[in-house]
Amino acid sequence: MDEALLRSLTPSVLTVLVRRGADFAAAEDAVQDALVEAVRVWPADRPRDPKGWLVTVAWRKFLDAARSDAARRKREDRLEEEPAPGPAPAVDDTLQLYFLCAHPSLTPASAVALTLRAVGGLTTRQIAEAYLVPEATMAQRISRAKRTVSGVRFDQPGDVATVLRVLYLVFNEGYSGDVDLAAEAIRLTRQLAARIDHPEVAGLLALMLLHHARRAARTAPDGSLVPLAEQDRGRWDTALIAEGVVILQGALARDRLGEFQAQAAVAALHADAPTAEETDWVQIVEWYDELARLTDSPVVRLNRAVAVGEADGPRAGLAALAALDASLPRHTAVAAYLHERDGDLATAARLYAEAAHKAPNLAERAHLTRQAARLNARRSR
């Protein structure tokens, strides 16, 4: 595979898509998908016109994504932008569809993937990124799930745990840029909480509210990301925070701890701190210890390394990070942050630049690139 050729063709293919009417972000996603397809196909069947092939495949990828997004937005047009506090409205058919797609004949992982694709409107690539697996692997998983439920009777709805995981992944996709999708996840979780008296349902609702309360402060006027420590806390939605804390306290009082309650407790500690410097990092580390015990998730352990770095110093954080797989998404960005905290600006700048190349979206890539440039400027003074 001629990687240099692919790199040289990327700008011109991107330009063609933009001229055809695609917005830049969507065009870039489509071109990246086409490059992945080229890596898979070209070694066995290289086209005579590489640029024409890439343009054709990228445009098809863009159209597929646009149709999926249009269908999802049409379903969400009835929603208001902000999830209002208070009792849930009457239950609609969407929540029932979540339960039906979480069919007992499917594994939880397959049920989540199928539901996100069929009901949530997410693309296969978005689901794969949420699961930290290659897109081809996720495509196979969804195809198997469809074959499994083909022809079965949907009269045995799935379990609550699977539905919660689906709702959380949909919320996270919305929280990373699509506000309406996050609001839809909150709306449905409110409905679920009204129907099912379960501490983890309450924990998930509290977690969503506490995260969503910070939405307005997460980006600057130019659209760039604002790290949590630098956010204007005056822009946080105190009504959503208060509601989330009350719901969380009620769930924790039942002494049936689950992962969503523990995550909500971390979010509540961040929300409770008047300033970033006053954050109770020691308690946050303790909650991450609970989360690690409950989930054994590498992402949890990565977040724990950051918290350890804040509570016990950057070298302690780096020691915790060293025990994790370096290929873990955002591992390099965390290493860069901890090295900066430790005063090793050269290593931090190099790692920020490396992390930017691995970033899953343009906003994060731009943020990490700015971090690298900031440290290089400091070093050159």
Coordinates of C-alpha atoms in Angstrom, one line a residue:
M1 CA 0.0 0.0 0.0
D2 CA 1.4 3.4 -1.1
E3 CA 0.6 5.5 2.0
A4 CA 2.4 8.5 0.5
L5 CA 0.0 8.4 -2.4
L6 CA -3.0 8.3 -0.1
R7 CA -1.7 11.3 1.9
S8 CA -1.0 13.3 -1.3
L9 CA -4.5 12.6 -2.6
T10 CA -6.4 13.4 0.6
P11 CA -6.5 17.3 0.2
S12 CA -7.7 17.2 -3.4
V13 CA -10.4 14.6 -2.6
L14 CA -11.5 16.7 0.4
T15 CA -11.7 19.8 -1.8
V16 CA -13.9 17.9 -4.3
L17 CA -16.4 16.9 -1.6
V18 CA -16.6 20.4 -0.2
R19 CA -17.2 21.9 -3.7
R20 CA -20.0 19.4 -4.2
G21 CA -21.7 20.8 -1.1
A22 CA -20.4 18.8 1.9
D23 CA -19.5 20.7 5.0
F24 CA -15.9 20.4 5.9
A25 CA -16.3 18.2 9.0
A26 CA -18.6 15.7 7.3
A27 CA -16.3 15.7 4.2
E28 CA -13.3 15.0 6.3
D29 CA -15.0 12.1 8.0
A30 CA -16.1 10.7 4.6
V31 CA -12.6 11.0 3.2
Q32 CA -11.1 9.2 6.2
D33 CA -13.7 6.4 5.8
A34 CA -12.7 6.2 2.1
L35 CA -9.0 6.0 3.0
V36 CA -9.7 3.1 5.4
E37 CA -11.5 1.3 2.6
A38 CA -8.6 1.9 0.3
V39 CA -6.2 0.4 2.7
R40 CA -8.4 -2.7 2.8
V41 CA -9.1 -3.0 -0.9
W42 CA -6.2 -1.6 -2.9
P43 CA -3.5 -4.2 -2.0
A44 CA -5.6 -6.8 -3.9
D45 CA -7.3 -4.6 -6.5
R46 CA -5.7 -1.2 -7.0
P47 CA -7.8 1.1 -9.2
R48 CA -6.4 2.6 -12.4
D49 CA -7.7 6.0 -11.2
P50 CA -6.9 6.3 -7.5
K51 CA -8.2 9.8 -7.1
G52 CA -11.4 9.0 -8.9
W53 CA -11.9 5.9 -6.8
L54 CA -11.4 7.9 -3.6
V55 CA -13.8 10.6 -4.7
T56 CA -16.5 8.1 -5.6
V57 CA -16.2 6.1 -2.3
A58 CA -15.9 9.2 -0.2
W59 CA -19.0 10.8 -1.7
R60 CA -20.9 7.6 -1.2
K61 CA -19.8 7.6 2.5
F62 CA -20.9 11.2 2.8
L63 CA -24.3 10.6 1.4
D64 CA -24.8 7.5 3.6
A65 CA -23.9 9.6 6.7
A66 CA -26.1 12.5 5.6
R67 CA -29.1 10.3 5.1
S68 CA -28.6 8.7 8.5
D69 CA -28.2 12.1 10.1
A70 CA -31.3 13.5 8.3
A71 CA -33.4 10.5 9.5
R72 CA -32.2 11.0 13.1
R73 CA -32.9 14.8 13.0
K74 CA -36.3 14.3 11.6
R75 CA -37.2 12.1 14.6
E76 CA -35.7 14.6 17.0
D77 CA -37.5 17.7 15.5
R78 CA -40.2 17.4 18.1
L79 CA -37.7 17.8 21.0
E80 CA -36.8 21.1 22.6
E81 CA -33.1 21.8 22.8
E82 CA -32.9 21.8 26.6
P83 CA -34.2 18.9 28.8
A84 CA -36.5 20.5 31.3
P85 CA -36.4 19.4 34.9
G86 CA -39.4 17.7 36.5
P87 CA -41.7 14.8 35.8
A88 CA -41.4 13.0 32.5
P89 CA -44.1 13.4 29.8
A90 CA -46.2 10.5 28.7
V91 CA -44.1 7.5 27.5
D92 CA -43.8 7.1 23.7
D93 CA -42.9 4.2 21.5
T94 CA -39.2 5.1 21.3
L95 CA -38.3 3.8 24.7
Q96 CA -40.2 0.5 24.0
L97 CA -38.1 0.1 20.8
Y98 CA -34.9 0.3 23.0
F99 CA -36.2 -2.6 25.1
L100 CA -37.2 -4.6 22.1
C101 CA -33.9 -4.2 20.4
A102 CA -32.2 -5.5 23.6
H103 CA -33.6 -8.9 22.8
P104 CA -32.7 -11.9 25.0
S105 CA -31.3 -13.8 22.0
L106 CA -28.5 -11.2 21.6
T107 CA -25.5 -10.7 23.7
P108 CA -25.5 -7.3 25.6
A109 CA -22.7 -6.0 23.3
S110 CA -24.6 -6.9 20.1
A111 CA -27.9 -5.5 21.5
V112 CA -26.3 -2.2 22.3
A113 CA -24.7 -2.0 18.8
L114 CA -27.9 -2.9 17.0
T115 CA -30.0 -0.5 19.0
L116 CA -27.6 2.4 18.4
R117 CA -27.7 1.7 14.7
A118 CA -31.4 1.0 14.3
V119 CA -33.0 3.3 16.9
G120 CA -30.3 5.8 17.8
G121 CA -29.3 6.6 14.2
L122 CA -25.6 6.4 14.9
T123 CA -23.2 5.3 12.1
T124 CA -21.2 2.1 12.4
R125 CA -18.0 4.2 12.7
Q126 CA -19.5 6.2 15.7
I127 CA -20.5 3.0 17.4
A128 CA -17.1 1.4 16.8
E129 CA -15.4 4.5 18.4
A130 CA -17.7 4.3 21.4
Y131 CA -16.7 0.6 21.8
L132 CA -13.0 1.2 21.1
V133 CA -13.0 -1.4 18.3
P134 CA -12.2 -1.3 14.5
E135 CA -15.1 -0.2 12.3
A136 CA -15.0 -3.5 10.4
T137 CA -15.4 -5.5 13.7
M138 CA -18.4 -3.4 14.6
A139 CA -20.0 -3.8 11.2
Q140 CA -19.7 -7.6 11.5
R141 CA -21.2 -7.5 15.0
I142 CA -24.2 -5.5 13.8
S143 CA -24.7 -7.8 10.8
R144 CA -24.6 -10.9 13.1
A145 CA -27.1 -9.2 15.4
K146 CA -29.5 -8.5 12.5
R147 CA -29.2 -12.1 11.4
T148 CA -29.8 -13.4 15.0
V149 CA -33.1 -11.5 15.4
S150 CA -34.3 -12.0 11.9
G151 CA -37.7 -13.7 12.1
V152 CA -37.9 -13.9 15.9
R153 CA -40.8 -12.6 17.8
F154 CA -40.1 -9.4 19.7
D155 CA -42.3 -10.3 22.6
Q156 CA -39.4 -10.7 25.1
P157 CA -38.0 -7.3 25.9
G158 CA -34.4 -7.0 26.9
D159 CA -33.0 -6.2 30.4
V160 CA -32.6 -2.8 32.0
A161 CA -28.8 -2.9 32.1
T162 CA -28.5 -3.2 28.3
V163 CA -31.0 -0.3 27.8
L164 CA -29.0 1.9 30.2
R165 CA -25.8 1.2 28.4
V166 CA -27.5 2.1 25.1
L167 CA -28.9 5.4 26.5
Y168 CA -25.5 6.3 28.0
L169 CA -23.7 5.8 24.7
V170 CA -26.3 7.8 22.8
F171 CA -25.9 10.6 25.4
N172 CA -22.2 10.6 25.0
E173 CA -22.5 10.9 21.3
G174 CA -24.7 13.9 21.8
Y175 CA -22.5 15.4 24.5
S176 CA -19.6 15.4 22.1
G177 CA -21.4 17.7 19.7
D178 CA -25.1 16.9 19.0
V179 CA -27.1 18.6 21.8
D180 CA -30.4 17.3 20.6
L181 CA -29.2 13.8 20.8
A182 CA -28.1 14.3 24.4
A183 CA -31.5 15.8 25.2
E184 CA -33.2 12.8 23.7
A185 CA -31.2 10.5 25.9
I186 CA -32.1 12.5 29.0
R187 CA -35.8 12.5 28.0
L188 CA -35.9 8.8 27.6
T189 CA -34.0 8.2 30.8
R190 CA -36.5 10.3 32.6
Q191 CA -39.2 8.1 31.2
L192 CA -37.4 5.0 32.3
A193 CA -36.9 6.4 35.8
A194 CA -40.6 7.1 36.0
R195 CA -41.4 3.5 35.1
I196 CA -38.7 1.6 36.9
D197 CA -37.6 2.1 40.5
H198 CA -33.9 1.1 40.2
P199 CA -30.9 2.9 41.7
E200 CA -28.8 2.5 38.5
V201 CA -31.5 4.2 36.4
A202 CA -31.5 7.1 38.8
G203 CA -27.7 7.0 38.8
L204 CA -27.6 7.3 35.0
L205 CA -30.1 10.1 35.0
A206 CA -28.1 12.0 37.6
L207 CA -24.9 11.5 35.6
M208 CA -26.5 12.8 32.4
L209 CA -27.9 15.9 34.2
L210 CA -24.6 16.7 35.9
H211 CA -22.6 16.4 32.6
H212 CA -25.2 18.3 30.6
A213 CA -25.2 21.1 33.1
R214 CA -21.7 22.0 31.9
R215 CA -22.5 22.0 28.2
A216 CA -22.6 25.8 27.7
A217 CA -19.1 26.1 29.2
R218 CA -17.4 23.3 27.3
T219 CA -16.7 25.3 24.1
A220 CA -15.4 28.9 23.5
P221 CA -17.1 31.3 21.2
D222 CA -14.9 30.1 18.3
G223 CA -15.9 26.5 18.9
S224 CA -12.7 25.3 20.5
L225 CA -12.8 23.0 23.5
V226 CA -12.4 24.4 27.0
P227 CA -10.9 21.9 29.5
L228 CA -12.9 21.4 32.7
A229 CA -10.3 23.2 34.9
E230 CA -10.6 26.3 32.6
Q231 CA -14.4 26.4 32.3
D232 CA -16.4 29.4 33.5
R233 CA -18.3 27.8 36.3
G234 CA -20.8 30.7 36.3
R235 CA -22.1 29.3 33.0
W236 CA -22.9 25.9 34.5
D237 CA -26.6 25.2 34.9
T238 CA -27.1 25.2 38.6
A239 CA -30.7 23.9 38.4
L240 CA -29.6 20.8 36.5
I241 CA -26.7 20.3 39.0
A242 CA -29.1 20.5 42.0
E243 CA -31.5 18.1 40.4
G244 CA -28.8 15.7 39.6
V245 CA -27.3 15.8 43.1
V246 CA -30.7 15.1 44.7
I247 CA -31.4 12.2 42.4
L248 CA -27.9 10.8 43.1
Q249 CA -28.3 11.1 46.8
G250 CA -31.5 9.2 46.7
A251 CA -29.9 6.4 44.7
L252 CA -26.8 6.1 46.9
A253 CA -29.0 6.0 50.0
R254 CA -30.3 2.6 48.8
D255 CA -26.8 1.1 49.2
R256 CA -26.9 -0.8 45.9
L257 CA -23.9 0.8 44.2
G258 CA -23.5 0.5 40.4
E259 CA -21.2 2.0 37.9
F260 CA -23.5 4.9 36.8
Q261 CA -24.0 6.0 40.4
A262 CA -20.2 6.0 40.9
Q263 CA -19.6 8.0 37.7
A264 CA -22.3 10.4 38.9
A265 CA -20.6 10.8 42.2
V266 CA -17.4 11.8 40.4
A267 CA -19.4 14.3 38.3
A268 CA -21.0 15.7 41.5
L269 CA -17.7 16.3 43.1
H270 CA -16.5 18.3 40.1
A271 CA -19.8 20.3 40.1
D272 CA -19.5 20.9 43.9
A273 CA -16.1 22.5 43.7
P274 CA -16.3 26.4 43.5
T275 CA -13.0 26.4 41.6
A276 CA -10.8 23.8 39.9
E277 CA -8.2 24.2 42.7
E278 CA -10.8 23.3 45.3
T279 CA -11.8 20.0 43.7
D280 CA -11.7 17.0 46.1
W281 CA -9.4 14.8 44.1
V282 CA -8.8 12.4 47.0
Q283 CA -12.5 11.5 47.0
I284 CA -12.5 11.3 43.2
V285 CA -9.7 8.8 43.3
E286 CA -11.7 6.7 45.8
W287 CA -14.7 6.7 43.5
Y288 CA -12.5 5.7 40.6
D289 CA -11.3 2.8 42.7
E290 CA -14.9 1.8 43.2
L291 CA -15.5 2.1 39.5
A292 CA -12.5 0.0 38.6
R293 CA -13.7 -2.7 41.0
L294 CA -17.2 -2.6 39.4
T295 CA -16.1 -2.5 35.7
D296 CA -12.4 -3.3 35.4
S297 CA -12.5 -0.8 32.5
P298 CA -9.2 0.5 31.0
V299 CA -10.9 3.9 30.4
V300 CA -11.8 4.1 34.1
R301 CA -8.2 3.3 35.0
L302 CA -7.0 6.0 32.6
N303 CA -9.2 8.6 34.2
R304 CA -8.1 7.3 37.6
A305 CA -4.4 8.0 36.6
V306 CA -5.4 11.7 35.9
A307 CA -7.1 11.9 39.3
V308 CA -4.1 10.3 41.1
G309 CA -1.9 12.9 39.3
E310 CA -4.0 15.6 40.8
A311 CA -4.3 14.1 44.3
D312 CA -0.8 12.7 44.8
G313 CA 1.3 14.6 42.2
P314 CA 2.1 14.1 38.5
R315 CA 4.8 11.4 39.1
A316 CA 2.2 9.3 41.0
G317 CA -0.1 9.8 38.0
L318 CA 2.6 8.7 35.6
A319 CA 3.3 5.6 37.6
A320 CA -0.4 4.7 37.5
L321 CA -0.5 5.4 33.7
A322 CA 2.6 3.2 33.1
A323 CA 0.5 0.2 34.1
L324 CA -1.9 0.8 31.3
D325 CA -1.8 -0.2 27.6
A326 CA -0.2 2.7 25.7
S327 CA -2.5 2.1 22.7
L328 CA -5.6 3.0 24.8
P329 CA -7.4 6.0 23.3
R330 CA -6.3 9.3 24.8
H331 CA -3.4 7.6 26.7
T332 CA -0.9 9.8 24.9
A333 CA -2.9 13.0 25.8
V334 CA -3.0 12.0 29.5
A335 CA 0.7 11.3 29.4
A336 CA 1.3 14.8 27.9
Y337 CA -0.7 16.5 30.6
L338 CA 1.0 14.7 33.4
H339 CA 4.5 15.4 32.0
E340 CA 3.6 19.0 31.7
R341 CA 2.5 19.0 35.3
D342 CA 5.8 17.5 36.2
G343 CA 7.7 20.2 34.4
D344 CA 9.0 18.2 31.5
L345 CA 7.8 20.6 28.8
A346 CA 9.8 19.0 25.9
T347 CA 8.3 15.6 26.4
A348 CA 4.8 17.1 27.0
A349 CA 4.9 19.1 23.8
R350 CA 6.0 16.1 21.8
L351 CA 3.3 13.9 23.3
Y352 CA 0.6 16.6 22.7
A353 CA 1.5 16.7 19.1
E354 CA 1.5 12.9 18.9
A355 CA -1.9 12.8 20.6
A356 CA -3.3 15.4 18.1
H357 CA -2.6 13.0 15.3
K358 CA -4.6 10.3 17.1
A359 CA -7.5 12.5 18.1
P360 CA -11.0 11.1 17.2
N361 CA -12.4 14.5 16.1
L362 CA -11.4 17.9 14.8
A363 CA -12.2 19.8 17.9
E364 CA -10.0 17.6 20.1
R365 CA -7.2 17.6 17.5
A366 CA -7.2 21.4 17.4
H367 CA -7.1 21.6 21.2
L368 CA -4.1 19.2 21.5
T369 CA -2.3 21.0 18.6
R370 CA -2.7 24.3 20.5
Q371 CA -1.4 22.7 23.7
A372 CA 1.7 21.5 21.8
A373 CA 2.2 24.9 20.3
R374 CA 1.8 26.7 23.6
L375 CA 4.5 24.6 25.3
N376 CA 6.9 24.9 22.3
A377 CA 6.4 28.7 22.5
R378 CA 7.3 28.6 26.2
R379 CA 10.4 26.6 25.6
S380 CA 11.7 28.9 22.9
R381 CA 11.5 32.0 25.2

